[in-house]
Amino acid sequence: MSYLFDEEKGARYLLMGNDAIVRGALEAGVSVASAYPGTPSSEIIENLSKASDKRNIYVEWSVNEKVALEVAFAASIAGLRSICAMKQNGVNVASDFLLHVALSGSRGGIVLVHCDDPGALSSINEGESRHFAKMIELPLLEPGDFQEALEMTRWAFELSEELGLLVMLRSVTRLSHASGNVRIGSLPGTDKTACFKYDAVPGDQASGPVVTMPVPPHHEALQRKLKKAVALFEKSPFNTYTGPEKPELLIVTCSACNLYSREAVRLLGAENRVGILKVGTTWPLPPDLIRKNLSRTDTILFVEEVLPFLEENVKILAAEMAKDIGVKTFHGKNDSTIPMTGEMTPDLVVDAIKRILKIDYAPMPETFRNKAREIAAKMAPVRDLTFCPGCPHRASFWNLHNALEIDNRRGFVCGDIGCYTLGLLPCGFSTSKTSHSMGSGIGIASGFGKLTRFGMDQPILAVCGDSTFFHAALPALVNAIHNKSDVIFVLLDNSGTAMTGFQPHPGTETDAMGGNVPPMDPAALCRSLGATVQYADPFDVDATQAILLRLMEEKGARVLIMQQMCALSPEKKGKKKYRVSVDQEKCIGDRCGCSRLCTRVFRCPGLVWDADKGAAVIDEVICAGCGVCASICPAGAIVREEAV
Amino acid sequence: MTKRTILKDPYNIIITGVGGQGNVMASRMLGSALSRKGLFVTIGETFGVSQRGGSVMSHLRVSETSAWSPQIPAGQADVVVALEPAEAVRVMAVYGNSGVKVISNTRPIYPVGVIAGDMAYPPVGKIREALLELTKDVVFVEATDEAMKMGQPILGNVIMMGALAAAGVIPFDDDDFKDVLSETIKPDRIDMNLRAFARGREMALQASRSNG
């Protein structure tokens, strides 16, 4: 039985944090779910989509996070419960709308799940999304383990309805993508009706038009709701204290850091010396809870990711309460007891506690540690990120790199967000020179393309994937065309949102629930905007480079669509187009004069250098059979035959 | 096999390898099997961009009492299953100790820096010797080579799961694996997976015997 449909209350499952959130939403009777995919949040909507039929849920991959939130909000003010999920920087995209949602209030329970990625394990930023809760004035919940991920999600919908306000629920990679045992609750009925009521006066929370004007009374209402949230949070079972009545050290923590703190205390055998206050309702903070727990001791350690959010907010309360609770010594990020950047680990908490309490502890004997490190330095070569074998992006960047080299005017590529972000690394021949937010490649390129009046004569290219194109590149492309910016926009069309697991997007033929939808044609869109559009198959190396060189001679906004399906695509995976081999007679290795171009520069994981033979060889297990390497060998030693 | 016994609480298993080797799949199947026995299982994984040529490591914590941190603390691994040999060495430097059990695949996947000639990859025999300097309990299994003989290199991860079962350190046997398989994969692939698992168990037992 899948955890999505099991009706047996109390049944036990091993669930990923994201799945626990999914189950919590199902138990709350969610009716609408929307998101734009982003690691580590993507599985939430993906798995809700599997329940869309049986649980009567409308599930959608929206074009971007702002629209996703708008879609979820519509359901809320039509009286349904809705959930919207995104990664940390998605909240930035949605934030303008979020600001207004806070003011206007909501009806059916609406929960925004935002998953941060401390340590940037799958991101190009270490954004801290919790500050939005404080800045925009919304209640914020942070589950401290897998069971809480389910229970807090379920409760978040009730809370949202009680307050008439969207509730933010923050997860992190180590909770969203980690798994633990969870006991499920029961599932409600699925029969629901939507109706948007607007007949009462504006400002009538239940049945008036949903607006933010006049602002002052709406803002006052928002603040009353937050006061009510504080009162509810004071009694919340998701704020827990474990430890002795009067510990020497009080850890104040939340989210996955709760698990690290517990682990560290047990590892040090300090259960009788250290207490842990795990806060589940991190904004607005309930002052009585903080007062009671800060009164236990005078030494406090904050353990959290990413920025000192809990730390700073508790300190403000502590200053206000100083007359009652006395002066405290605080440790955390601000005094460098806990690192300000990177993800937390149990070991970092161990280090902090042992320094504060002067405990002697070494995770491994020094002789073992030194020897193990020495061996690893010698025998475990670093694994740099690279494109998968058969990835069209390797070929695309090979073409871009070579065309720019031949053109020889110091042209460059503005990168964007997706697997092809790696275009800035050696695996992409270091072709991309900028990399920022979704759609920013063409936005920055649009600006570069107007710098000709200041003497800038470098060819400007921007790359972008097919999903990113719809998400945020379109307005920037419109800008480039409208302002007659001299840019080449290269759409790396690999037929899906490959990085996050092939979610559909407006250019694909299916929606999140598997239904048929009309695919939008990026080429037709670009042409209608006034750009010239050409196609290339990046695996056809010569033709693609010729097109690029020709485009670089032209002016204005030019679009080149490089089309080739992702190597991991479910439609392509496992099927090799070519059987590739190296003719050991023709590959004369170091005597060739190519200086091992294929392995030294092209760097496909499936094509390796055999030092014993002094020649290149194909690794059969890894090679995906794209055949591109056959085009790059100057000696023609790499042979490809159509696979049958 | 006894219902639920672990040698130590929590018992810490690391499954390591390179993106695309089926690491996450292996850790989830093992986790599910142990969870079904009423044990508490916590799995910490990294995936996403890490799949693109990077090291991928899963941490499994097995306990009779509670959930644990999804990251194992330094020096606390009990068994390391390496789908790729150099990854075993990398893991030992952070999570190893002199009592750890290492079960490693023999087939290297060369890092892109090695392919480019910027770095060297040691002969697998040398990796084995180095691991033996750190712990006495090292078993090498030709998992990928055997999987290729079976016609499906990806089964290397299942062969390694069989090798882990052979170690007898956790309550995990053929029947447990079969139960999990029937829930997670298509029926027509079950038989092949069971054969790979059994083969992994045999190979590990042979390797342990020849180690003396």
mmCIF file with all atom_site columns, N, CA, C and O in Angstrom, chain A residues 505-542:
data_model
loop_
_atom_site.group_PDB
_atom_site.id
_atom_site.type_symbol
_atom_site.label_atom_id
_atom_site.label_alt_id
_atom_site.label_comp_id
_atom_site.label_asym_id
_atom_site.label_entity_id
_atom_site.label_seq_id
_atom_site.pdbx_PDB_ins_code
_atom_site.Cartn_x
_atom_site.Cartn_y
_atom_site.Cartn_z
_atom_site.occupancy
_atom_site.B_iso_or_equiv
_atom_site.pdbx_formal_charge
_atom_site.auth_seq_id
_atom_site.auth_comp_id
_atom_site.auth_asym_id
_atom_site.auth_atom_id
_atom_site.pdbx_PDB_model_num
ATOM 1   N N  . HIS A 1 505 ? 6.668  21.263 -18.676 1.00 0.00 ? 505 HIS A N  1
ATOM 2   C CA . HIS A 1 505 ? 6.627  22.724 -18.662 1.00 0.00 ? 505 HIS A CA 1
ATOM 3   C C  . HIS A 1 505 ? 5.785  23.157 -19.859 1.00 0.00 ? 505 HIS A C  1
ATOM 4   O O  . HIS A 1 505 ? 5.329  22.288 -20.620 1.00 0.00 ? 505 HIS A O  1
ATOM 5   N N  . PRO A 1 506 ? 5.562  24.453 -20.050 1.00 0.00 ? 506 PRO A N  1
ATOM 6   C CA . PRO A 1 506 ? 4.619  24.844 -21.116 1.00 0.00 ? 506 PRO A CA 1
ATOM 7   C C  . PRO A 1 506 ? 5.017  24.366 -22.512 1.00 0.00 ? 506 PRO A C  1
ATOM 8   O O  . PRO A 1 506 ? 4.187  24.355 -23.419 1.00 0.00 ? 506 PRO A O  1
ATOM 9   N N  . GLY A 1 507 ? 6.262  23.951 -22.700 1.00 0.00 ? 507 GLY A N  1
ATOM 10  C CA . GLY A 1 507 ? 6.682  23.471 -24.016 1.00 0.00 ? 507 GLY A CA 1
ATOM 11  C C  . GLY A 1 507 ? 6.480  21.973 -24.200 1.00 0.00 ? 507 GLY A C  1
ATOM 12  O O  . GLY A 1 507 ? 6.784  21.431 -25.264 1.00 0.00 ? 507 GLY A O  1
ATOM 13  N N  . THR A 1 508 ? 6.000  21.277 -23.178 1.00 0.00 ? 508 THR A N  1
ATOM 14  C CA . THR A 1 508 ? 5.814  19.825 -23.292 1.00 0.00 ? 508 THR A CA 1
ATOM 15  C C  . THR A 1 508 ? 4.330  19.489 -23.486 1.00 0.00 ? 508 THR A C  1
ATOM 16  O O  . THR A 1 508 ? 3.459  20.334 -23.276 1.00 0.00 ? 508 THR A O  1
ATOM 17  N N  . GLU A 1 509 ? 4.092  18.246 -23.864 1.00 0.00 ? 509 GLU A N  1
ATOM 18  C CA . GLU A 1 509 ? 2.724  17.869 -24.258 1.00 0.00 ? 509 GLU A CA 1
ATOM 19  C C  . GLU A 1 509 ? 1.869  17.349 -23.109 1.00 0.00 ? 509 GLU A C  1
ATOM 20  O O  . GLU A 1 509 ? 0.722  16.971 -23.316 1.00 0.00 ? 509 GLU A O  1
ATOM 21  N N  . THR A 1 510 ? 2.458  17.257 -21.913 1.00 0.00 ? 510 THR A N  1
ATOM 22  C CA . THR A 1 510 ? 1.661  16.763 -20.795 1.00 0.00 ? 510 THR A CA 1
ATOM 23  C C  . THR A 1 510 ? 1.712  17.756 -19.643 1.00 0.00 ? 510 THR A C  1
ATOM 24  O O  . THR A 1 510 ? 2.618  18.572 -19.550 1.00 0.00 ? 510 THR A O  1
ATOM 25  N N  . ASP A 1 511 ? 0.723  17.655 -18.760 1.00 0.00 ? 511 ASP A N  1
ATOM 26  C CA . ASP A 1 511 ? 0.738  18.481 -17.564 1.00 0.00 ? 511 ASP A CA 1
ATOM 27  C C  . ASP A 1 511 ? 1.118  17.612 -16.360 1.00 0.00 ? 511 ASP A C  1
ATOM 28  O O  . ASP A 1 511 ? 1.431  16.432 -16.519 1.00 0.00 ? 511 ASP A O  1
ATOM 29  N N  . ALA A 1 512 ? 1.086  18.211 -15.168 1.00 0.00 ? 512 ALA A N  1
ATOM 30  C CA . ALA A 1 512 ? 1.556  17.508 -13.970 1.00 0.00 ? 512 ALA A CA 1
ATOM 31  C C  . ALA A 1 512 ? 0.748  16.251 -13.677 1.00 0.00 ? 512 ALA A C  1
ATOM 32  O O  . ALA A 1 512 ? 1.229  15.314 -13.052 1.00 0.00 ? 512 ALA A O  1
ATOM 33  N N  . MET A 1 513 ? -0.505 16.220 -14.123 1.00 0.00 ? 513 MET A N  1
ATOM 34  C CA . MET A 1 513 ? -1.370 15.080 -13.813 1.00 0.00 ? 513 MET A CA 1
ATOM 35  C C  . MET A 1 513 ? -1.400 14.064 -14.956 1.00 0.00 ? 513 MET A C  1
ATOM 36  O O  . MET A 1 513 ? -2.181 13.129 -14.938 1.00 0.00 ? 513 MET A O  1
ATOM 37  N N  . GLY A 1 514 ? -0.536 14.291 -15.951 1.00 0.00 ? 514 GLY A N  1
ATOM 38  C CA . GLY A 1 514 ? -0.444 13.344 -17.058 1.00 0.00 ? 514 GLY A CA 1
ATOM 39  C C  . GLY A 1 514 ? -1.421 13.630 -18.184 1.00 0.00 ? 514 GLY A C  1
ATOM 40  O O  . GLY A 1 514 ? -1.494 12.879 -19.156 1.00 0.00 ? 514 GLY A O  1
ATOM 41  N N  . GLY A 1 515 ? -2.183 14.708 -18.077 1.00 0.00 ? 515 GLY A N  1
ATOM 42  C CA . GLY A 1 515 ? -3.151 15.042 -19.128 1.00 0.00 ? 515 GLY A CA 1
ATOM 43  C C  . GLY A 1 515 ? -2.466 15.670 -20.339 1.00 0.00 ? 515 GLY A C  1
ATOM 44  O O  . GLY A 1 515 ? -1.342 16.165 -20.241 1.00 0.00 ? 515 GLY A O  1
ATOM 45  N N  . ASN A 1 516 ? -3.134 15.632 -21.493 1.00 0.00 ? 516 ASN A N  1
ATOM 46  C CA . ASN A 1 516 ? -2.582 16.242 -22.694 1.00 0.00 ? 516 ASN A CA 1
ATOM 47  C C  . ASN A 1 516 ? -2.852 17.739 -22.704 1.00 0.00 ? 516 ASN A C  1
ATOM 48  O O  . ASN A 1 516 ? -3.962 18.181 -22.415 1.00 0.00 ? 516 ASN A O  1
ATOM 49  N N  . VAL A 1 517 ? -1.831 18.504 -23.044 1.00 0.00 ? 517 VAL A N  1
ATOM 50  C CA . VAL A 1 517 ? -1.978 19.955 -23.166 1.00 0.00 ? 517 VAL A CA 1
ATOM 51  C C  . VAL A 1 517 ? -1.264 20.383 -24.448 1.00 0.00 ? 517 VAL A C  1
ATOM 52  O O  . VAL A 1 517 ? -0.344 19.709 -24.889 1.00 0.00 ? 517 VAL A O  1
ATOM 53  N N  . PRO A 1 518 ? -1.675 21.509 -25.034 1.00 0.00 ? 518 PRO A N  1
ATOM 54  C CA . PRO A 1 518 ? -0.996 21.939 -26.264 1.00 0.00 ? 518 PRO A CA 1
ATOM 55  C C  . PRO A 1 518 ? 0.406  22.463 -25.937 1.00 0.00 ? 518 PRO A C  1
ATOM 56  O O  . PRO A 1 518 ? 0.530  23.381 -25.114 1.00 0.00 ? 518 PRO A O  1
ATOM 57  N N  . PRO A 1 519 ? 1.460  21.889 -26.520 1.00 0.00 ? 519 PRO A N  1
ATOM 58  C CA . PRO A 1 519 ? 2.812  22.382 -26.228 1.00 0.00 ? 519 PRO A CA 1
ATOM 59  C C  . PRO A 1 519 ? 3.052  23.729 -26.905 1.00 0.00 ? 519 PRO A C  1
ATOM 60  O O  . PRO A 1 519 ? 2.651  23.926 -28.041 1.00 0.00 ? 519 PRO A O  1
ATOM 61  N N  . MET A 1 520 ? 3.669  24.660 -26.175 1.00 0.00 ? 520 MET A N  1
ATOM 62  C CA . MET A 1 520 ? 3.995  25.949 -26.799 1.00 0.00 ? 520 MET A CA 1
ATOM 63  C C  . MET A 1 520 ? 5.321  25.832 -27.506 1.00 0.00 ? 520 MET A C  1
ATOM 64  O O  . MET A 1 520 ? 6.228  25.160 -27.030 1.00 0.00 ? 520 MET A O  1
ATOM 65  N N  . ASP A 1 521 ? 5.424  26.506 -28.625 1.00 0.00 ? 521 ASP A N  1
ATOM 66  C CA . ASP A 1 521 ? 6.624  26.421 -29.445 1.00 0.00 ? 521 ASP A CA 1
ATOM 67  C C  . ASP A 1 521 ? 7.500  27.647 -29.190 1.00 0.00 ? 521 ASP A C  1
ATOM 68  O O  . ASP A 1 521 ? 7.148  28.753 -29.587 1.00 0.00 ? 521 ASP A O  1
ATOM 69  N N  . PRO A 1 522 ? 8.633  27.456 -28.513 1.00 0.00 ? 522 PRO A N  1
ATOM 70  C CA . PRO A 1 522 ? 9.505  28.600 -28.218 1.00 0.00 ? 522 PRO A CA 1
ATOM 71  C C  . PRO A 1 522 ? 9.929  29.347 -29.484 1.00 0.00 ? 522 PRO A C  1
ATOM 72  O O  . PRO A 1 522 ? 10.041 30.571 -29.477 1.00 0.00 ? 522 PRO A O  1
ATOM 73  N N  . ALA A 1 523 ? 10.126 28.605 -30.584 1.00 0.00 ? 523 ALA A N  1
ATOM 74  C CA . ALA A 1 523 ? 10.563 29.252 -31.831 1.00 0.00 ? 523 ALA A CA 1
ATOM 75  C C  . ALA A 1 523 ? 9.495  30.233 -32.317 1.00 0.00 ? 523 ALA A C  1
ATOM 76  O O  . ALA A 1 523 ? 9.793  31.385 -32.655 1.00 0.00 ? 523 ALA A O  1
ATOM 77  N N  . ALA A 1 524 ? 8.233  29.761 -32.320 1.00 0.00 ? 524 ALA A N  1
ATOM 78  C CA . ALA A 1 524 ? 7.146  30.628 -32.792 1.00 0.00 ? 524 ALA A CA 1
ATOM 79  C C  . ALA A 1 524 ? 7.016  31.845 -31.885 1.00 0.00 ? 524 ALA A C  1
ATOM 80  O O  . ALA A 1 524 ? 6.785  32.968 -32.339 1.00 0.00 ? 524 ALA A O  1
ATOM 81  N N  . LEU A 1 525 ? 7.179  31.597 -30.567 1.00 0.00 ? 525 LEU A N  1
ATOM 82  C CA . LEU A 1 525 ? 7.114  32.702 -29.607 1.00 0.00 ? 525 LEU A CA 1
ATOM 83  C C  . LEU A 1 525 ? 8.186  33.743 -29.920 1.00 0.00 ? 525 LEU A C  1
ATOM 84  O O  . LEU A 1 525 ? 7.902  34.938 -29.994 1.00 0.00 ? 525 LEU A O  1
ATOM 85  N N  . CYS A 1 526 ? 9.424  33.274 -30.102 1.00 0.00 ? 526 CYS A N  1
ATOM 86  C CA . CYS A 1 526 ? 10.544 34.192 -30.340 1.00 0.00 ? 526 CYS A CA 1
ATOM 87  C C  . CYS A 1 526 ? 10.343 34.952 -31.650 1.00 0.00 ? 526 CYS A C  1
ATOM 88  O O  . CYS A 1 526 ? 10.586 36.156 -31.723 1.00 0.00 ? 526 CYS A O  1
ATOM 89  N N  . ARG A 1 527 ? 9.876  34.227 -32.679 1.00 0.00 ? 527 ARG A N  1
ATOM 90  C CA . ARG A 1 527 ? 9.642  34.898 -33.968 1.00 0.00 ? 527 ARG A CA 1
ATOM 91  C C  . ARG A 1 527 ? 8.577  35.971 -33.826 1.00 0.00 ? 527 ARG A C  1
ATOM 92  O O  . ARG A 1 527 ? 8.718  37.076 -34.351 1.00 0.00 ? 527 ARG A O  1
ATOM 93  N N  . SER A 1 528 ? 7.523  35.650 -33.079 1.00 0.00 ? 528 SER A N  1
ATOM 94  C CA . SER A 1 528 ? 6.431  36.628 -32.935 1.00 0.00 ? 528 SER A CA 1
ATOM 95  C C  . SER A 1 528 ? 6.920  37.871 -32.187 1.00 0.00 ? 528 SER A C  1
ATOM 96  O O  . SER A 1 528 ? 6.361  38.946 -32.329 1.00 0.00 ? 528 SER A O  1
ATOM 97  N N  . LEU A 1 529 ? 7.974  37.706 -31.406 1.00 0.00 ? 529 LEU A N  1
ATOM 98  C CA . LEU A 1 529 ? 8.525  38.861 -30.683 1.00 0.00 ? 529 LEU A CA 1
ATOM 99  C C  . LEU A 1 529 ? 9.424  39.696 -31.599 1.00 0.00 ? 529 LEU A C  1
ATOM 100 O O  . LEU A 1 529 ? 9.780  40.814 -31.256 1.00 0.00 ? 529 LEU A O  1
ATOM 101 N N  . GLY A 1 530 ? 9.825  39.108 -32.720 1.00 0.00 ? 530 GLY A N  1
ATOM 102 C CA . GLY A 1 530 ? 10.646 39.860 -33.668 1.00 0.00 ? 530 GLY A CA 1
ATOM 103 C C  . GLY A 1 530 ? 12.082 39.379 -33.788 1.00 0.00 ? 530 GLY A C  1
ATOM 104 O O  . GLY A 1 530 ? 12.910 40.050 -34.409 1.00 0.00 ? 530 GLY A O  1
ATOM 105 N N  . ALA A 1 531 ? 12.398 38.241 -33.190 1.00 0.00 ? 531 ALA A N  1
ATOM 106 C CA . ALA A 1 531 ? 13.769 37.730 -33.286 1.00 0.00 ? 531 ALA A CA 1
ATOM 107 C C  . ALA A 1 531 ? 13.876 36.776 -34.478 1.00 0.00 ? 531 ALA A C  1
ATOM 108 O O  . ALA A 1 531 ? 12.899 36.149 -34.863 1.00 0.00 ? 531 ALA A O  1
ATOM 109 N N  . THR A 1 532 ? 15.064 36.658 -35.045 1.00 0.00 ? 532 THR A N  1
ATOM 110 C CA . THR A 1 532 ? 15.293 35.616 -36.039 1.00 0.00 ? 532 THR A CA 1
ATOM 111 C C  . THR A 1 532 ? 15.563 34.323 -35.286 1.00 0.00 ? 532 THR A C  1
ATOM 112 O O  . THR A 1 532 ? 16.194 34.333 -34.230 1.00 0.00 ? 532 THR A O  1
ATOM 113 N N  . VAL A 1 533 ? 15.065 33.204 -35.823 1.00 0.00 ? 533 VAL A N  1
ATOM 114 C CA . VAL A 1 533 ? 15.208 31.931 -35.108 1.00 0.00 ? 533 VAL A CA 1
ATOM 115 C C  . VAL A 1 533 ? 15.812 30.877 -36.034 1.00 0.00 ? 533 VAL A C  1
ATOM 116 O O  . VAL A 1 533 ? 15.374 30.705 -37.164 1.00 0.00 ? 533 VAL A O  1
ATOM 117 N N  . GLN A 1 534 ? 16.821 30.175 -35.554 1.00 0.00 ? 534 GLN A N  1
ATOM 118 C CA . GLN A 1 534 ? 17.396 29.052 -36.302 1.00 0.00 ? 534 GLN A CA 1
ATOM 119 C C  . GLN A 1 534 ? 17.481 27.852 -35.394 1.00 0.00 ? 534 GLN A C  1
ATOM 120 O O  . GLN A 1 534 ? 17.493 27.984 -34.169 1.00 0.00 ? 534 GLN A O  1
ATOM 121 N N  . TYR A 1 535 ? 17.571 26.681 -36.012 1.00 0.00 ? 535 TYR A N  1
ATOM 122 C CA . TYR A 1 535 ? 17.702 25.435 -35.253 1.00 0.00 ? 535 TYR A CA 1
ATOM 123 C C  . TYR A 1 535 ? 19.059 24.799 -35.511 1.00 0.00 ? 535 TYR A C  1
ATOM 124 O O  . TYR A 1 535 ? 19.633 24.956 -36.580 1.00 0.00 ? 535 TYR A O  1
ATOM 125 N N  . ALA A 1 536 ? 19.560 24.059 -34.521 1.00 0.00 ? 536 ALA A N  1
ATOM 126 C CA . ALA A 1 536 ? 20.754 23.249 -34.745 1.00 0.00 ? 536 ALA A CA 1
ATOM 127 C C  . ALA A 1 536 ? 20.666 22.005 -33.874 1.00 0.00 ? 536 ALA A C  1
ATOM 128 O O  . ALA A 1 536 ? 20.042 22.033 -32.809 1.00 0.00 ? 536 ALA A O  1
ATOM 129 N N  . ASP A 1 537 ? 21.267 20.920 -34.357 1.00 0.00 ? 537 ASP A N  1
ATOM 130 C CA . ASP A 1 537 ? 21.421 19.726 -33.527 1.00 0.00 ? 537 ASP A CA 1
ATOM 131 C C  . ASP A 1 537 ? 22.850 19.758 -32.994 1.00 0.00 ? 537 ASP A C  1
ATOM 132 O O  . ASP A 1 537 ? 23.792 19.608 -33.769 1.00 0.00 ? 537 ASP A O  1
ATOM 133 N N  . PRO A 1 538 ? 23.012 19.965 -31.674 1.00 0.00 ? 538 PRO A N  1
ATOM 134 C CA . PRO A 1 538 ? 24.377 20.128 -31.143 1.00 0.00 ? 538 PRO A CA 1
ATOM 135 C C  . PRO A 1 538 ? 25.269 18.911 -31.408 1.00 0.00 ? 538 PRO A C  1
ATOM 136 O O  . PRO A 1 538 ? 26.487 19.042 -31.421 1.00 0.00 ? 538 PRO A O  1
ATOM 137 N N  . PHE A 1 539 ? 24.660 17.738 -31.627 1.00 0.00 ? 539 PHE A N  1
ATOM 138 C CA . PHE A 1 539 ? 25.468 16.558 -31.927 1.00 0.00 ? 539 PHE A CA 1
ATOM 139 C C  . PHE A 1 539 ? 26.084 16.644 -33.330 1.00 0.00 ? 539 PHE A C  1
ATOM 140 O O  . PHE A 1 539 ? 27.039 15.947 -33.622 1.00 0.00 ? 539 PHE A O  1
ATOM 141 N N  . ASP A 1 540 ? 25.492 17.499 -34.176 1.00 0.00 ? 540 ASP A N  1
ATOM 142 C CA . ASP A 1 540 ? 26.089 17.753 -35.485 1.00 0.00 ? 540 ASP A CA 1
ATOM 143 C C  . ASP A 1 540 ? 27.055 18.925 -35.320 1.00 0.00 ? 540 ASP A C  1
ATOM 144 O O  . ASP A 1 540 ? 26.714 20.093 -35.517 1.00 0.00 ? 540 ASP A O  1
ATOM 145 N N  . VAL A 1 541 ? 28.252 18.588 -34.940 1.00 0.00 ? 541 VAL A N  1
ATOM 146 C CA . VAL A 1 541 ? 29.223 19.571 -34.477 1.00 0.00 ? 541 VAL A CA 1
ATOM 147 C C  . VAL A 1 541 ? 29.561 20.606 -35.559 1.00 0.00 ? 541 VAL A C  1
ATOM 148 O O  . VAL A 1 541 ? 29.525 21.813 -35.312 1.00 0.00 ? 541 VAL A O  1
ATOM 149 N N  . ASP A 1 542 ? 29.863 20.149 -36.761 1.00 0.00 ? 542 ASP A N  1
ATOM 150 C CA . ASP A 1 542 ? 30.302 21.077 -37.815 1.00 0.00 ? 542 ASP A CA 1
ATOM 151 C C  . ASP A 1 542 ? 29.199 22.060 -38.191 1.00 0.00 ? 542 ASP A C  1
ATOM 152 O O  . ASP A 1 542 ? 29.433 23.264 -38.273 1.00 0.00 ? 542 ASP A O  1
#
